[in-house]
Amino acid sequence: MLNNLDLLSVGIAVAGTIILGFVAYFNDKKNLSNKSFFWFSIVTAIWGALNYFSYKISSDYLTLWSLRFVLFFAVWQAFFLFNFFYVFPLRIIKYPFWFNWILRPAVFFVSIFVLSPFVFSGFSRINGNIATPETEAGIILFGVSSVSLVVFGILVFLRKMKHENNSNKNLFQVILFGTVFMFTSIIILNLVLPVGFKNVSFIPLGALFVFPFVLFTSYAILRHKLFNIKVAASALLVFVLSVVTFIEVIFSSDISVLILRISVFVLVLCFGILLIKSVLKEVRQREKIEKQQKELEVINLKLASANDRLKELDKQKTEFVSFASHQLRSPLTAIKGYASLILEGDYGAITDDLKHAAQIIFDSTNTLVTVVADYLNVSSIELGQMKYDMKNIDLKDLVASAVEELKKNAESKQIKLSFNCDKAKFYPVKADKEKLKQVLMNIIDNSIKYTPKGEVRVSLTENNDKVLFSVVDTGIGISKEVIPKLFSKFTRAKNANEANIRGTGLGLFIAKEIITAHHGRIWVESGGEGMGSQFYVELSEASS
Ligand code: ADP
């Protein structure tokens, strides 16, 4: 039974060592600290298992070789311990020349050397069959190299620990504690007791003494990253399952049952490690998603503040345009006024050349006045400062006066401009007279502008409590692609530019805003370029 307890404790330590080694490795495969710890754990697990069996098997041949291989793995164990101390807590380091080209080959050489008869030439059995190796002079090389590796490793580790800040220092202390425990127990139980007191009963338990080091070190390695209940739970589950299946192994009655149970144990361990790997992967992915979400939130915040800033700048721009347009208004009125006075002969008779020049000044200033008025309107719309003075009016009168004012323009282009409505009828609408007239004028004026020859028919009809104003022309028409964009700011069709008619592309944008404020509808229809256009404005009839 005691025998079985030995085996159980060694089995638990070996399974735990393997599981923790894999957890550290899967947690961050590229991390050299984790990697060297992983190799240390694997070598330790093999060493622990071999150590146990070398004292338990009866075949002399196997016993001798397993004793030798215990040393082989002990050399690598010391090397990986040194390696771990050398790297920890860094993630990546560049190994120096001596490490790669002197230390590694030397360790390789020693590990092969310890398999030779110059170290263990044979063994004898004492104390109820426990194998004790007959050592040769070669053991000194093994002793010196493995002790040096461990001692230098610890020294390097202590030196690093001195320069660490407080939170890392704790991690170093945890590892150091495990190391001290491991070595005092190995030295007392595997060296002092066997040599001094001829008691070798603890030697097979080597794996058990290393396990606290593995446990503490994996805690230190994983503390920051792996504080995740899911990973801890799956590691524990795998551990418990391996222990249970290992207990089954111990109590196997015959060889076939033993083989079956060992296979189950190995399978549980392998699948358990795969399970931990996938849980770790999932946890890491979740962490990644959370990190990305946080980054997105930060970006969103930045975007929101950039957006606010843009809005502010846009407002400043609109205010500037409004200010500049206001400033332009009075000088323009003056220029226009004086040009008109010159034209009308208020400054005496003028030559035809001068008259022509004054006419150009007058026309250009007129265009500029419209442009400035458009910009002012757009600024007011954007700043939300457009004010409406709504009153009940007869739309017929408003359309009639707009048509009247534009008659001259049409005549100068020899275009027939007509207005059709029921003269006896009222067309009552609730509207801001000036602003609505501006819209009607813009639409009629556009039709005159964009009609090289033919006619422009303005009409007013009433149907189902709605009043419909329409302007039909025989002009350049509008293509299907442009129609949806026509009421947006700065839209000018290609054919309008080709016709070389000056314009801002703001008139219809303003018209749409004003009609929307009147709860009405404005739209356009056209058969396409060269097919003429039909503009419509529909308003609700006012109850008078
Ligand atoms: P502007 O006439 O100053 O360019 P508008 O906003 O009044 O600005 O008109 C926008 C565009 O709509 C014009 O540039 C032109 O391409 C098109 N458009 C407007 N009315 C007509 C029309 N009656 N016939 C053909 N195209 C038109």
Coordinates of C-alpha atoms and ligand atoms in Angstrom, one line a residue:
M1 CA 0.0 0.0 0.0
L2 CA 2.8 2.4 0.9
N3 CA 4.3 1.5 -2.5
N4 CA 1.0 2.5 -4.1
L5 CA 1.0 5.8 -2.2
D6 CA 4.4 6.5 -3.5
L7 CA 3.3 5.9 -7.0
L8 CA 0.1 7.9 -6.5
S9 CA 2.0 11.0 -5.2
V10 CA 4.6 10.7 -8.0
G11 CA 1.8 10.3 -10.6
I12 CA -0.1 13.3 -9.3
A13 CA 3.1 15.4 -9.4
V14 CA 4.0 14.2 -12.9
A15 CA 0.5 14.9 -14.2
G16 CA 0.3 18.3 -12.5
T17 CA 3.8 19.2 -13.9
I18 CA 2.8 18.3 -17.5
I19 CA -0.5 20.1 -17.3
L20 CA 1.0 23.3 -15.9
G21 CA 3.8 23.2 -18.4
F22 CA 1.2 23.0 -21.3
V23 CA -1.0 25.7 -19.8
A24 CA 2.0 28.0 -19.6
Y25 CA 3.0 27.1 -23.2
F26 CA -0.4 27.5 -24.7
N27 CA -1.0 30.7 -22.9
D28 CA 1.7 32.4 -24.9
K29 CA 3.6 30.2 -27.4
K30 CA 6.0 32.8 -28.4
N31 CA 7.0 33.8 -24.9
L32 CA 10.5 32.5 -24.2
S33 CA 9.9 32.5 -20.4
N34 CA 6.9 30.3 -20.9
K35 CA 8.7 28.1 -23.4
S36 CA 11.7 27.5 -21.2
F37 CA 9.3 26.7 -18.3
F38 CA 7.4 24.3 -20.6
W39 CA 10.6 22.4 -21.5
F40 CA 11.6 22.3 -17.9
S41 CA 8.2 20.8 -16.9
I42 CA 8.3 18.2 -19.6
V43 CA 11.9 17.1 -18.8
T44 CA 11.0 17.2 -15.1
A45 CA 8.0 15.0 -15.7
I46 CA 10.0 12.4 -17.6
W47 CA 12.8 12.6 -15.1
G48 CA 10.3 12.2 -12.2
A49 CA 8.6 9.2 -13.8
L50 CA 12.0 7.5 -14.7
N51 CA 13.4 8.2 -11.3
Y52 CA 10.5 6.4 -9.8
F53 CA 10.6 3.4 -12.1
S54 CA 14.4 3.0 -11.9
Y55 CA 14.0 2.1 -8.3
K56 CA 11.0 -0.2 -8.8
I57 CA 11.8 -2.3 -11.8
S58 CA 13.3 -5.7 -11.3
S59 CA 15.1 -6.1 -14.7
D60 CA 18.8 -5.3 -14.1
Y61 CA 19.4 -4.2 -17.6
L62 CA 16.5 -1.8 -17.6
T63 CA 17.4 -0.5 -14.1
L64 CA 20.9 0.4 -15.1
W65 CA 19.7 2.3 -18.2
S66 CA 16.9 4.0 -16.5
L67 CA 19.3 5.2 -13.8
R68 CA 21.6 6.5 -16.5
F69 CA 18.7 8.2 -18.2
V70 CA 17.6 9.8 -14.9
L71 CA 21.0 11.6 -15.0
F72 CA 20.5 12.4 -18.7
F73 CA 17.2 14.2 -18.0
A74 CA 18.7 15.7 -14.8
V75 CA 21.3 17.5 -16.9
W76 CA 18.6 18.9 -19.2
Q77 CA 16.5 19.8 -16.3
A78 CA 19.3 21.8 -14.8
F79 CA 19.9 23.4 -18.2
F80 CA 16.2 24.4 -18.7
L81 CA 16.1 25.7 -15.1
F82 CA 19.1 27.9 -15.9
N83 CA 17.5 28.9 -19.2
F84 CA 14.3 29.9 -17.4
F85 CA 16.1 31.9 -14.8
Y86 CA 18.1 33.6 -17.6
V87 CA 15.0 34.6 -19.6
F88 CA 12.3 35.3 -17.0
P89 CA 10.4 37.7 -16.9
L90 CA 11.1 38.7 -20.5
R91 CA 9.0 37.6 -23.4
I92 CA 11.7 37.6 -26.0
I93 CA 15.5 37.8 -25.8
K94 CA 18.3 37.3 -28.1
Y95 CA 20.5 34.6 -26.8
P96 CA 24.2 35.5 -26.7
F97 CA 26.9 33.7 -28.6
W98 CA 28.2 31.8 -25.6
F99 CA 24.7 30.5 -24.8
N100 CA 24.1 29.1 -28.2
W101 CA 27.6 27.9 -29.2
I102 CA 29.2 27.0 -25.9
L103 CA 26.6 26.3 -23.3
R104 CA 24.1 24.3 -25.4
P105 CA 26.8 22.0 -27.0
A106 CA 28.5 21.5 -23.6
V107 CA 25.1 20.5 -22.0
F108 CA 24.5 18.2 -24.9
F109 CA 27.9 16.6 -24.5
V110 CA 27.5 16.1 -20.7
S111 CA 24.0 14.7 -21.2
I112 CA 25.4 12.1 -23.6
F113 CA 28.5 11.5 -21.3
V114 CA 26.3 10.6 -18.3
L115 CA 24.9 7.6 -20.3
S116 CA 28.4 6.1 -20.4
P117 CA 29.9 3.6 -18.0
F118 CA 32.3 6.4 -16.8
V119 CA 29.5 7.6 -14.6
F120 CA 27.5 4.6 -13.6
S121 CA 29.3 1.3 -14.2
G122 CA 26.7 -0.8 -12.5
F123 CA 24.5 -0.9 -9.4
S124 CA 23.7 -3.0 -6.4
R125 CA 20.5 -3.6 -4.6
I126 CA 20.2 -2.7 -1.0
N127 CA 17.4 -2.1 1.5
G128 CA 14.8 -4.4 0.1
N129 CA 15.7 -4.3 -3.5
I130 CA 16.3 -0.6 -4.0
A131 CA 18.9 0.0 -6.7
T132 CA 22.0 2.0 -5.7
P133 CA 24.3 2.9 -8.6
E134 CA 28.0 2.2 -8.5
T135 CA 29.5 5.6 -9.3
E136 CA 32.7 6.3 -11.2
A137 CA 34.8 9.5 -11.5
G138 CA 32.7 10.8 -14.3
I139 CA 29.9 11.6 -11.8
I140 CA 32.0 14.7 -10.9
L141 CA 31.4 16.2 -14.3
F142 CA 27.7 15.6 -13.9
G143 CA 27.7 17.1 -10.4
V144 CA 29.8 20.1 -11.3
S145 CA 27.8 20.9 -14.5
S146 CA 24.3 20.5 -13.1
V147 CA 25.1 22.2 -9.8
S148 CA 26.8 25.1 -11.7
L149 CA 23.8 25.5 -14.0
V150 CA 21.5 25.7 -11.0
V151 CA 23.7 28.0 -8.9
F152 CA 24.5 30.4 -11.8
G153 CA 20.8 30.4 -12.7
I154 CA 19.8 31.3 -9.2
L155 CA 22.5 34.0 -9.1
V156 CA 21.4 35.5 -12.4
F157 CA 17.8 35.4 -11.1
L158 CA 18.7 37.1 -7.8
R159 CA 20.6 39.9 -9.6
K160 CA 17.5 40.5 -11.8
M161 CA 15.3 40.4 -8.8
K162 CA 17.3 43.2 -7.1
H163 CA 16.4 45.6 -10.0
E164 CA 12.8 44.7 -10.2
N165 CA 9.9 47.0 -9.1
N166 CA 7.8 45.9 -6.2
S167 CA 5.0 44.1 -8.0
N168 CA 7.4 42.0 -10.0
K169 CA 9.5 41.4 -7.0
N170 CA 6.7 39.4 -5.5
L171 CA 6.7 37.1 -8.5
F172 CA 10.4 36.6 -8.2
Q173 CA 10.0 35.8 -4.5
V174 CA 7.3 33.2 -5.3
I175 CA 9.6 31.5 -7.8
L176 CA 12.5 31.7 -5.4
F177 CA 10.5 30.1 -2.7
G178 CA 9.6 27.2 -4.9
T179 CA 13.3 26.8 -5.9
V180 CA 14.5 26.8 -2.3
F181 CA 11.9 24.2 -1.4
M182 CA 12.9 22.1 -4.4
F183 CA 16.6 22.1 -3.6
T184 CA 16.5 21.7 0.1
S185 CA 14.2 18.7 -0.2
I186 CA 16.2 17.2 -3.0
I187 CA 19.5 17.8 -1.1
I188 CA 18.2 16.4 2.2
L189 CA 16.1 13.5 0.9
N190 CA 18.1 12.5 -2.2
L191 CA 21.6 13.3 -1.0
V192 CA 22.0 13.7 2.8
L193 CA 19.7 10.8 3.7
P194 CA 21.1 8.3 1.2
V195 CA 24.7 9.1 1.6
G196 CA 24.8 9.9 5.4
F197 CA 22.1 7.5 6.7
K198 CA 21.9 5.0 3.9
N199 CA 18.3 5.8 3.6
V200 CA 17.2 5.7 -0.1
S201 CA 13.5 5.4 0.4
F202 CA 12.8 9.0 -0.7
I203 CA 14.8 8.9 -3.9
P204 CA 11.9 7.7 -6.1
L205 CA 9.8 10.7 -5.0
G206 CA 12.0 13.3 -6.8
A207 CA 9.1 14.4 -8.9
L208 CA 7.1 15.3 -5.8
F209 CA 9.8 17.7 -4.6
V210 CA 10.0 19.5 -7.9
F211 CA 6.2 19.9 -8.1
P212 CA 5.9 22.9 -5.6
F213 CA 8.5 24.8 -7.8
V214 CA 6.4 24.0 -10.9
L215 CA 3.2 25.1 -9.1
F216 CA 4.6 28.4 -7.8
T217 CA 6.4 29.2 -11.0
S218 CA 3.4 28.6 -13.2
Y219 CA 1.4 30.8 -10.8
A220 CA 4.1 33.5 -11.3
I221 CA 4.1 33.2 -15.0
L222 CA 0.4 33.1 -15.5
R223 CA -0.7 35.4 -12.7
H224 CA -1.2 38.5 -14.9
K225 CA -2.6 36.8 -17.9
L226 CA -4.5 33.8 -16.7
F227 CA -6.6 35.0 -13.9
N228 CA -9.5 33.4 -15.6
I229 CA -11.8 31.1 -13.8
K230 CA -12.6 29.0 -16.9
V231 CA -9.0 28.1 -17.6
A232 CA -8.3 27.4 -14.0
A233 CA -11.4 25.2 -13.8
S234 CA -10.5 23.2 -16.9
A235 CA -6.9 22.8 -15.7
L236 CA -8.3 21.5 -12.4
L237 CA -10.8 19.2 -14.0
V238 CA -8.1 17.7 -16.2
F239 CA -5.8 17.3 -13.1
V240 CA -8.5 15.6 -11.1
L241 CA -9.4 13.3 -14.0
S242 CA -5.8 12.3 -14.5
V243 CA -5.4 11.6 -10.8
V244 CA -8.5 9.5 -10.7
T245 CA -7.5 7.5 -13.8
F246 CA -4.0 7.2 -12.3
I247 CA -5.4 5.7 -9.1
E248 CA -7.2 3.1 -11.3
V249 CA -3.8 2.3 -12.8
I250 CA -2.3 1.7 -9.4
F251 CA -5.0 -0.7 -8.4
S252 CA -4.9 -2.7 -11.5
S253 CA -5.1 -6.5 -10.8
D254 CA -3.4 -7.9 -13.9
I255 CA -1.3 -6.8 -16.8
S256 CA -4.2 -6.5 -19.4
V257 CA -6.2 -4.3 -17.0
L258 CA -3.0 -2.3 -16.3
I259 CA -2.3 -1.7 -20.0
L260 CA -5.9 -0.6 -20.5
R261 CA -5.9 1.7 -17.6
I262 CA -2.5 3.2 -18.5
S263 CA -3.9 3.9 -22.0
V264 CA -7.0 5.6 -20.4
F265 CA -4.7 7.7 -18.2
V266 CA -2.6 8.8 -21.2
L267 CA -5.7 9.5 -23.2
V268 CA -7.2 11.6 -20.4
L269 CA -4.0 13.5 -20.1
C270 CA -3.7 14.2 -23.8
F271 CA -7.3 15.2 -24.3
G272 CA -7.2 17.2 -21.1
I273 CA -4.3 19.2 -22.5
L274 CA -6.2 19.7 -25.8
L275 CA -9.2 20.9 -23.8
I276 CA -7.1 23.4 -21.9
K277 CA -5.6 24.5 -25.2
S278 CA -9.0 25.2 -26.7
V279 CA -10.3 27.0 -23.5
L280 CA -7.2 29.2 -23.5
K281 CA -7.7 30.0 -27.2
E282 CA -11.3 30.9 -26.6
V283 CA -10.4 33.1 -23.6
R284 CA -7.7 34.8 -25.6
Q285 CA -10.1 35.4 -28.5
R286 CA -12.6 36.9 -26.1
E287 CA -9.9 39.1 -24.6
K288 CA -9.0 40.2 -28.1
I289 CA -12.6 41.1 -28.9
E290 CA -12.9 43.0 -25.7
K291 CA -9.7 44.9 -26.5
Q292 CA -11.0 45.7 -30.0
Q293 CA -14.3 46.8 -28.5
K294 CA -12.5 49.1 -26.2
E295 CA -10.4 50.5 -29.0
L296 CA -13.6 51.0 -31.0
E297 CA -15.1 52.9 -28.2
V298 CA -12.0 55.1 -28.0
I299 CA -12.2 55.7 -31.8
N300 CA -15.9 56.4 -31.6
L301 CA -15.2 59.0 -28.9
K302 CA -12.5 60.6 -31.0
L303 CA -14.8 60.6 -34.0
A304 CA -17.6 62.1 -32.0
S305 CA -15.4 64.9 -30.9
A306 CA -14.0 65.4 -34.4
N307 CA -17.6 65.5 -35.6
D308 CA -18.4 68.2 -33.0
R309 CA -15.4 70.1 -34.1
L310 CA -16.4 69.8 -37.8
K311 CA -19.9 71.0 -36.9
E312 CA -18.5 73.9 -35.1
L313 CA -16.2 74.8 -38.0
D314 CA -19.1 74.4 -40.4
K315 CA -21.1 76.8 -38.3
Q316 CA -18.2 79.2 -38.3
K317 CA -17.9 79.0 -42.0
T318 CA -21.7 79.6 -42.5
E319 CA -21.4 82.6 -40.1
F320 CA -18.5 83.9 -42.1
V321 CA -20.4 83.5 -45.4
S322 CA -23.3 85.3 -43.9
F323 CA -21.1 88.1 -42.6
A324 CA -19.3 88.5 -45.9
S325 CA -22.5 88.5 -47.8
H326 CA -24.0 91.2 -45.6
Q327 CA -20.9 93.3 -46.1
L328 CA -21.1 92.9 -49.9
R329 CA -24.7 93.9 -50.0
S330 CA -24.4 97.6 -49.5
P331 CA -21.5 98.3 -51.9
L332 CA -23.3 96.2 -54.5
T333 CA -26.5 98.2 -54.1
A334 CA -24.5 101.4 -54.6
I335 CA -22.8 100.1 -57.7
K336 CA -26.1 98.9 -59.2
G337 CA -27.8 102.2 -58.3
Y338 CA -25.1 104.4 -59.8
A339 CA -24.9 102.2 -63.0
S340 CA -28.7 102.6 -63.3
L341 CA -28.4 106.4 -62.9
I342 CA -25.7 106.6 -65.6
L343 CA -27.9 104.5 -67.9
E344 CA -30.9 106.6 -67.3
G345 CA -28.9 109.8 -68.2
D346 CA -28.9 111.4 -64.8
Y347 CA -25.3 112.4 -65.4
G348 CA -26.0 113.8 -68.8
A349 CA -25.8 112.3 -72.3
I350 CA -23.3 109.5 -72.7
T351 CA -21.7 107.9 -75.6
D352 CA -22.9 104.5 -76.8
D353 CA -19.7 102.9 -75.7
L354 CA -20.1 104.2 -72.2
K355 CA -23.7 103.1 -72.2
H356 CA -22.7 99.6 -73.2
A357 CA -20.1 99.6 -70.4
A358 CA -22.6 100.8 -67.8
Q359 CA -25.1 98.2 -68.9
I360 CA -22.5 95.5 -68.4
I361 CA -21.8 96.9 -64.9
F362 CA -25.5 97.0 -64.1
D363 CA -26.2 93.4 -65.4
S364 CA -23.1 91.9 -63.7
T365 CA -24.0 93.6 -60.4
N366 CA -27.5 92.3 -60.7
T367 CA -26.2 88.8 -61.0
L368 CA -23.9 89.4 -58.0
V369 CA -26.8 90.7 -56.0
T370 CA -28.7 87.4 -56.7
V371 CA -25.6 85.3 -55.8
V372 CA -25.1 87.2 -52.5
A373 CA -28.8 86.9 -51.7
D374 CA -28.6 83.1 -52.4
Y375 CA -25.6 82.8 -50.1
L376 CA -27.4 84.8 -47.4
N377 CA -30.4 82.6 -47.7
V378 CA -28.4 79.4 -47.5
S379 CA -26.6 80.7 -44.4
S380 CA -29.8 81.6 -42.7
I381 CA -31.2 78.1 -43.5
E382 CA -28.1 76.4 -42.1
L383 CA -28.0 78.5 -39.0
G384 CA -31.7 77.8 -38.5
Q385 CA -32.4 81.5 -38.7
M386 CA -34.8 81.6 -41.6
K387 CA -37.9 83.5 -40.3
Y388 CA -41.3 83.1 -42.0
D389 CA -44.1 85.6 -41.8
M390 CA -47.1 83.5 -42.7
K391 CA -50.3 85.1 -44.0
N392 CA -53.3 84.1 -46.0
I393 CA -52.8 85.2 -49.6
D394 CA -54.2 84.6 -53.1
L395 CA -51.5 82.7 -54.9
K396 CA -53.0 83.9 -58.3
D397 CA -51.8 87.5 -57.5
L398 CA -48.4 86.4 -56.5
V399 CA -47.9 84.3 -59.6
A400 CA -49.2 87.1 -61.8
S401 CA -46.8 89.6 -60.4
A402 CA -43.8 87.2 -60.7
V403 CA -44.7 86.5 -64.4
E404 CA -45.1 90.2 -65.0
E405 CA -41.7 91.0 -63.6
L406 CA -40.1 88.3 -65.7
K407 CA -41.8 89.2 -68.9
K408 CA -38.9 91.4 -70.0
N409 CA -36.5 88.6 -69.6
A410 CA -38.6 86.3 -71.7
E411 CA -39.1 89.0 -74.4
S412 CA -35.4 89.7 -74.7
K413 CA -35.0 86.0 -75.5
Q414 CA -38.1 85.9 -77.7
I415 CA -39.7 83.3 -75.6
K416 CA -43.4 83.2 -75.2
L417 CA -44.3 83.4 -71.5
S418 CA -47.9 82.7 -70.6
F419 CA -49.9 82.4 -67.4
N420 CA -53.0 80.2 -67.2
C421 CA -55.6 80.2 -64.3
D422 CA -59.2 80.7 -63.5
K423 CA -59.3 84.5 -63.2
A424 CA -62.5 84.4 -61.2
K425 CA -61.2 82.0 -58.6
F426 CA -59.3 82.5 -55.4
Y427 CA -56.3 80.3 -54.7
P428 CA -55.9 80.9 -51.0
V429 CA -52.7 79.7 -49.4
K430 CA -51.0 80.5 -46.1
A431 CA -47.5 81.7 -47.0
D432 CA -44.6 84.1 -46.5
K433 CA -45.4 86.3 -49.5
E434 CA -41.8 87.4 -50.2
K435 CA -40.2 84.1 -49.8
L436 CA -42.8 82.2 -51.8
K437 CA -42.5 84.8 -54.6
Q438 CA -38.8 84.3 -54.6
V439 CA -39.4 80.5 -55.2
L440 CA -41.9 81.1 -58.0
M441 CA -39.6 83.7 -59.6
N442 CA -36.7 81.3 -59.4
I443 CA -38.6 78.5 -61.1
I444 CA -40.0 80.7 -63.9
D445 CA -36.7 82.5 -64.4
N446 CA -34.9 79.1 -64.6
S447 CA -37.3 78.0 -67.3
I448 CA -36.7 81.2 -69.3
K449 CA -32.9 80.9 -68.8
Y450 CA -32.7 77.2 -69.7
T451 CA -35.1 77.5 -72.8
P452 CA -33.2 78.6 -75.9
K453 CA -36.4 78.9 -77.9
G454 CA -40.1 78.0 -77.6
E455 CA -42.3 78.8 -74.7
V456 CA -42.8 78.8 -70.9
R457 CA -46.3 78.1 -69.7
V458 CA -47.1 79.0 -66.1
S459 CA -50.4 77.7 -64.7
L460 CA -52.3 77.4 -61.5
T461 CA -54.9 74.7 -60.7
E462 CA -56.9 73.7 -57.7
N463 CA -57.8 70.1 -56.8
N464 CA -58.8 68.3 -53.5
D465 CA -57.9 71.3 -51.3
K466 CA -54.5 71.6 -52.9
V467 CA -53.2 74.3 -55.1
L468 CA -50.8 73.3 -57.9
F469 CA -48.4 75.7 -59.4
S470 CA -46.7 74.4 -62.6
V471 CA -44.1 75.8 -65.0
V472 CA -43.7 73.8 -68.3
D473 CA -41.0 74.8 -70.7
T474 CA -39.6 73.6 -74.1
G475 CA -36.0 74.0 -73.0
I476 CA -32.9 71.9 -72.6
G477 CA -34.5 69.4 -70.2
I478 CA -32.9 67.5 -67.4
S479 CA -31.4 64.0 -67.5
K480 CA -32.8 61.2 -65.3
E481 CA -29.5 61.0 -63.4
V482 CA -29.6 64.6 -62.4
I483 CA -33.2 64.8 -61.3
P484 CA -32.8 63.2 -57.8
K485 CA -30.0 65.6 -57.0
L486 CA -31.5 68.7 -58.4
F487 CA -32.7 70.1 -55.1
S488 CA -29.4 69.7 -53.3
K489 CA -26.8 72.4 -52.8
F490 CA -24.6 73.4 -55.7
T491 CA -26.2 71.0 -58.2
R492 CA -25.9 72.2 -61.8
A493 CA -26.5 69.9 -64.7
K494 CA -23.8 69.4 -67.4
N495 CA -26.1 70.8 -70.1
A496 CA -26.7 74.0 -67.9
N497 CA -22.9 74.6 -67.9
E498 CA -22.7 73.9 -71.6
A499 CA -25.4 76.4 -72.3
N500 CA -23.0 78.8 -70.6
I501 CA -25.7 80.1 -68.3
R502 CA -24.3 81.6 -65.1
G503 CA -25.8 80.2 -61.9
T504 CA -24.9 79.1 -58.4
G505 CA -26.8 75.8 -58.1
L506 CA -28.4 77.2 -54.9
G507 CA -31.8 78.5 -56.1
L508 CA -33.6 75.1 -56.1
F509 CA -32.0 74.1 -52.8
I510 CA -33.4 77.3 -51.2
A511 CA -36.7 76.8 -53.0
K512 CA -37.1 73.3 -51.5
E513 CA -36.3 74.5 -48.0
I514 CA -38.9 77.3 -48.3
I515 CA -41.6 75.0 -49.7
T516 CA -40.9 72.4 -47.0
A517 CA -41.3 75.1 -44.4
H518 CA -44.7 75.8 -46.0
H519 CA -45.6 72.1 -45.6
G520 CA -45.8 71.9 -49.4
R521 CA -44.1 69.7 -52.1
I522 CA -41.8 70.7 -54.9
W523 CA -40.7 68.4 -57.7
V524 CA -39.6 68.2 -61.3
E525 CA -40.3 66.1 -64.3
S526 CA -38.5 65.9 -67.6
G527 CA -38.4 63.5 -70.6
G528 CA -34.6 64.0 -70.5
E529 CA -32.1 66.3 -72.2
G530 CA -33.6 68.4 -74.9
M531 CA -37.1 67.4 -73.9
G532 CA -38.2 70.4 -71.8
S533 CA -38.9 70.4 -68.1
Q534 CA -42.0 70.6 -65.8
F535 CA -41.6 72.1 -62.3
Y536 CA -44.4 71.7 -59.8
V537 CA -45.1 73.3 -56.4
E538 CA -48.1 72.0 -54.5
L539 CA -49.5 73.8 -51.4
S540 CA -52.4 73.1 -49.2
E541 CA -55.4 75.4 -49.7
A542 CA -55.8 77.8 -46.8
S543 CA -59.2 77.8 -45.1
S544 CA -60.2 81.5 -45.3
Ligands
ADP1 P1 -28.8 77.9 -61.0 O1 -29.9 78.1 -62.0 O2 -28.3 79.1 -60.4 O3 -27.7 77.0 -61.5 P2 -30.8 76.4 -59.5 O4 -30.7 75.8 -58.2 O5 -31.9 77.4 -59.7 O6 -29.4 77.1 -59.8 O7 -30.9 75.3 -60.6 C1 -30.1 74.1 -60.4 C2 -29.8 73.4 -61.8 O8 -31.1 72.9 -62.2 C3 -29.5 74.3 -62.9 O9 -28.1 74.6 -62.9 C4 -29.9 73.5 -64.1 O10 -28.9 72.5 -64.4 C5 -31.1 72.8 -63.6 N1 -32.4 73.5 -64.0 C6 -33.2 74.2 -63.3 N2 -34.3 74.6 -64.0 C7 -34.2 74.1 -65.2 C8 -35.0 74.1 -66.4 N3 -36.1 74.8 -66.4 N4 -34.6 73.4 -67.5 C9 -33.4 72.7 -67.4 N5 -32.6 72.6 -66.4 C10 -33.0 73.3 -65.2

